[in-house]
Short mmCIF file of C-alpha atoms in Angstrom, two decimals:
data_model
loop_
_atom_site.label_atom_id
_atom_site.label_comp_id
_atom_site.label_asym_id
_atom_site.label_seq_id
_atom_site.Cartn_x
_atom_site.Cartn_y
_atom_site.Cartn_z
CA MET A 1 -0.30 0.23 0.16
CA PRO A 2 1.40 3.40 -1.01
CA ALA A 3 2.34 6.05 1.85
CA THR A 4 -0.11 8.48 2.68
CA PRO A 5 0.97 11.78 1.51
CA ARG A 6 1.85 14.23 4.47
CA PRO A 7 1.21 17.66 4.32
CA SER A 8 4.49 19.82 3.83
CA LEU A 9 5.55 21.39 7.21
CA TYR A 10 6.82 24.36 5.41
CA CYS A 11 4.88 26.15 2.16
CA LYS A 12 6.20 28.17 -0.65
CA MET A 13 4.43 30.40 -2.89
CA PRO A 14 4.86 29.28 -6.54
CA GLY A 15 7.35 31.19 -8.52
CA SER A 16 8.05 34.61 -7.09
CA MET A 17 5.99 37.56 -6.18
CA ILE A 18 7.34 41.29 -6.71
CA ILE A 19 5.67 43.65 -3.89
CA PRO A 20 4.67 46.65 -6.09
CA ARG A 21 5.87 49.96 -5.73
CA SER A 22 2.82 51.86 -7.86
CA ILE A 23 -0.42 50.60 -9.74
CA ARG A 24 -0.60 52.39 -13.12
CA SER A 25 -3.42 53.94 -15.15
CA GLY A 26 -3.70 52.89 -18.64
CA ASN A 27 -5.04 55.34 -21.38
CA GLY A 28 -8.40 55.88 -21.70
CA GLY A 29 -8.78 55.20 -17.95
CA ASN A 30 -8.29 51.43 -18.19
CA LYS A 31 -6.46 50.42 -15.29
CA TYR A 32 -4.00 47.54 -15.52
CA LEU A 33 -1.46 45.60 -12.97
CA ALA A 34 2.06 45.07 -14.16
CA LYS A 35 3.13 41.49 -14.43
CA PRO A 36 4.19 39.56 -12.47
CA VAL A 37 3.63 41.70 -9.34
CA PHE A 38 0.14 40.14 -8.74
CA ASP A 39 0.30 36.80 -10.74
CA HIS A 40 -0.26 35.05 -7.14
CA PHE A 41 -3.56 37.58 -6.42
CA THR A 42 -7.04 36.14 -6.65
CA ALA A 43 -9.38 38.36 -8.62
CA GLU A 44 -11.04 39.43 -5.63
CA ALA A 45 -7.60 40.73 -4.18
CA LEU A 46 -6.69 42.25 -7.50
CA GLN A 47 -10.05 44.13 -7.68
CA ALA A 48 -9.81 45.25 -4.12
CA ILE A 49 -6.19 46.75 -5.00
CA ILE A 50 -7.70 48.44 -7.79
CA ILE A 51 -10.53 50.04 -5.74
CA ALA A 52 -7.91 51.22 -3.36
CA TYR A 53 -5.98 52.95 -6.11
CA ASP A 54 -9.13 54.57 -7.32
CA GLU A 55 -10.12 55.62 -3.51
CA SER A 56 -6.49 57.07 -3.20
CA ARG A 57 -7.24 59.20 -6.10
CA ARG A 58 -10.91 60.26 -5.06
CA LEU A 59 -9.22 61.55 -1.63
CA GLY A 60 -7.06 63.50 -3.54
CA HIS A 61 -3.93 61.50 -2.08
CA ASN A 62 -0.59 61.02 -3.92
CA TYR A 63 -0.05 57.44 -2.44
CA VAL A 64 -1.89 54.35 -1.79
CA GLY A 65 -2.22 53.56 1.85
CA THR A 66 -3.33 50.96 4.50
CA GLU A 67 -6.68 53.18 4.85
CA HIS A 68 -6.98 52.86 0.96
CA ILE A 69 -6.27 49.11 1.00
CA MET A 70 -9.11 48.64 3.86
CA ILE A 71 -11.80 50.80 1.80
CA GLY A 72 -11.01 48.34 -1.03
CA LEU A 73 -11.39 44.90 1.07
CA ILE A 74 -14.93 46.73 2.32
CA ALA A 75 -15.77 48.22 -1.35
CA GLN A 76 -15.03 44.69 -2.85
CA LYS A 77 -18.34 43.30 -1.34
CA THR A 78 -18.32 39.86 -1.97
CA ASP A 79 -15.37 38.11 -0.77
CA ILE A 80 -13.95 36.89 2.71
CA ALA A 81 -12.72 40.32 3.80
CA ALA A 82 -15.89 42.40 3.13
CA LYS A 83 -17.86 39.27 4.66
CA VAL A 84 -15.47 39.94 7.78
CA PHE A 85 -16.15 43.30 7.97
CA LYS A 86 -20.16 43.26 7.72
CA LEU A 87 -19.99 40.73 10.38
CA MET A 88 -17.83 43.07 12.55
CA GLY A 89 -20.44 46.19 11.72
CA ILE A 90 -18.03 48.02 9.88
CA ASN A 91 -19.54 49.53 6.59
CA LEU A 92 -18.19 51.69 3.80
CA GLU A 93 -19.90 54.72 4.25
CA ASP A 94 -18.86 54.96 7.92
CA THR A 95 -15.36 53.85 7.00
CA ARG A 96 -14.94 56.60 4.32
CA LEU A 97 -15.88 59.28 6.82
CA GLU A 98 -13.54 58.08 9.40
CA VAL A 99 -10.41 57.94 6.81
CA LEU A 100 -11.58 61.47 6.14
CA LYS A 101 -11.87 62.81 9.58
CA THR A 102 -8.20 61.06 10.55
CA ILE A 103 -6.21 62.26 7.42
CA GLY A 104 -8.18 64.79 5.39
CA ARG A 105 -8.06 65.16 1.59
CA GLY A 106 -4.87 65.68 -0.50
CA ASN A 107 -3.90 68.22 -2.64
CA GLY A 108 -5.28 66.70 -5.96
CA PHE A 109 -1.82 66.21 -7.26
CA PHE A 110 -1.18 62.77 -9.00
CA PRO A 111 2.51 61.75 -10.28
CA VAL A 112 2.84 59.43 -12.89
CA GLU A 113 2.90 56.24 -10.95
CA ILE A 114 1.20 56.18 -7.17
CA PRO A 115 3.52 54.66 -4.97
CA PHE A 116 2.57 52.37 -1.96
CA THR A 117 3.50 53.69 1.34
CA TYR A 118 5.88 51.81 3.45
CA ARG A 119 3.10 50.21 5.83
CA ALA A 120 0.81 49.61 2.81
CA THR A 121 3.80 47.53 1.28
CA ARG A 122 4.30 46.03 4.78
CA VAL A 123 0.63 44.80 4.65
CA LEU A 124 1.35 42.96 1.34
CA ASP A 125 4.18 41.16 2.77
CA HIS A 126 2.31 40.28 5.71
CA ALA A 127 -0.29 38.78 3.15
CA LEU A 128 2.13 37.08 1.32
CA ALA A 129 3.42 35.25 4.51
CA GLU A 130 -0.22 34.62 5.68
CA ALA A 131 -0.91 32.88 2.67
CA THR A 132 2.44 30.97 2.65
CA LEU A 133 1.80 29.72 6.38
CA LEU A 134 -1.78 28.55 5.45
CA CYS A 135 -0.37 26.68 2.46
CA HIS A 136 -2.63 28.61 -0.03
CA ASP A 137 -1.44 28.95 -3.60
CA ASN A 138 -2.92 32.33 -4.02
CA ILE A 139 -3.15 35.81 -1.97
CA GLY A 140 -6.90 36.68 -1.35
CA THR A 141 -8.57 39.33 0.47
CA ALA A 142 -8.74 37.10 3.73
CA HIS A 143 -4.69 37.33 3.58
CA LEU A 144 -4.70 41.01 2.84
CA LEU A 145 -7.02 41.94 5.76
CA LEU A 146 -4.83 39.44 8.11
CA GLY A 147 -1.99 41.70 6.58
CA LEU A 148 -3.61 44.84 7.40
CA ILE A 149 -4.28 43.99 11.03
CA ARG A 150 -0.54 42.89 11.65
CA GLU A 151 0.39 46.67 11.03
CA GLU A 152 -0.84 47.76 14.42
CA ASP A 153 0.49 51.31 13.63
CA SER A 154 -1.05 52.05 10.61
CA VAL A 155 -3.95 54.39 9.61
CA ALA A 156 -6.02 51.71 8.97
CA VAL A 157 -5.95 50.36 12.26
CA THR A 158 -6.18 53.63 14.05
CA VAL A 159 -9.49 54.02 11.86
CA LEU A 160 -10.84 50.28 13.04
CA GLN A 161 -10.24 51.23 16.54
CA ARG A 162 -12.18 54.63 16.12
CA LEU A 163 -15.19 52.56 14.89
CA GLY A 164 -15.25 50.33 17.67
CA ILE A 165 -12.53 47.43 16.93
CA ASP A 166 -11.06 46.85 20.32
CA ASP A 167 -9.54 43.79 19.54
CA LEU A 168 -8.18 42.86 16.31
CA ASN A 169 -7.83 39.14 17.07
CA LYS A 170 -11.61 39.23 16.76
CA ILE A 171 -10.98 39.95 13.36
CA ARG A 172 -8.38 37.41 12.69
CA ASN A 173 -10.95 34.89 14.34
CA GLN A 174 -13.56 35.54 11.86
CA VAL A 175 -11.24 35.47 8.83
CA ASN A 176 -10.12 31.99 9.99
CA ARG A 177 -13.32 30.60 10.85
CA LEU A 178 -14.78 31.63 7.00
CA LEU A 179 -11.23 30.41 5.60
CA SER A 180 -11.60 27.02 7.08
CA GLY A 181 -14.68 26.14 8.94
CA GLU A 182 -12.70 24.72 11.52
CA ASN A 183 -12.87 25.55 15.19
CA THR A 184 -11.10 28.95 15.28
CA GLU A 185 -8.73 28.29 18.06
CA ALA A 186 -7.67 24.85 16.63
CA VAL A 187 -6.64 26.87 13.41
CA GLU A 188 -4.65 29.49 15.41
CA GLU A 189 -2.65 26.64 17.34
CA LYS A 190 -1.63 25.08 13.96
CA ARG A 191 -0.61 28.69 12.25
CA LEU A 192 1.33 29.60 15.85
CA SER A 193 3.04 26.12 15.78
CA LYS A 194 4.05 26.63 12.24
CA ILE A 195 5.94 30.08 13.12
CA GLU A 196 7.56 28.70 16.29
CA VAL A 197 9.10 25.67 14.36
CA THR A 198 10.11 28.17 11.39
CA ILE A 199 11.80 30.54 14.17
CA ASN A 200 13.72 27.54 16.09
CA LEU A 201 14.86 26.17 12.58
CA LYS A 202 15.97 29.82 11.89
CA TYR A 203 18.56 30.05 14.61
CA GLU A 204 19.71 26.71 15.03
#
């Protein structure tokens, strides 16, 4: 009898992922994402990023920040991140208003390339790490949301706190529940176990 395949303790995203410096706008307002920047993003995650770009322009900002990514995740409406925000009582209108109160409008100047802020880039890094830890082949809105709440000093998290989210782990628990359907605590234990093993091997 052939041996039963064992799940790999370590998972690697196929190919390579380049964290984007910008999202560009093509002629006629048709937006495109440079390859291979987002090769491993799901269609829903790409949609959220494009919405984030549009939101930045709508607010007159010349950058894409964590707050724009958060609005993109909410406005995407159909995927896991949007469902989690809805479960947590976070809606698009209130979030937009709180973002505006927190950072205000920009001057409306748009460079040729709209850069991601340092923290927004870290959110994308975290999203890749979350997908890898969960052995998922693609980065979805769930991973972006998990990456977002890991940047605790970001504008996005500040806005969430002002909207009444006093414990970011509640968001992670909802994401885990929707991702797997398993017991939330069991999922978190597996994740922490993988992190611990990775850290131990790194320093051996």
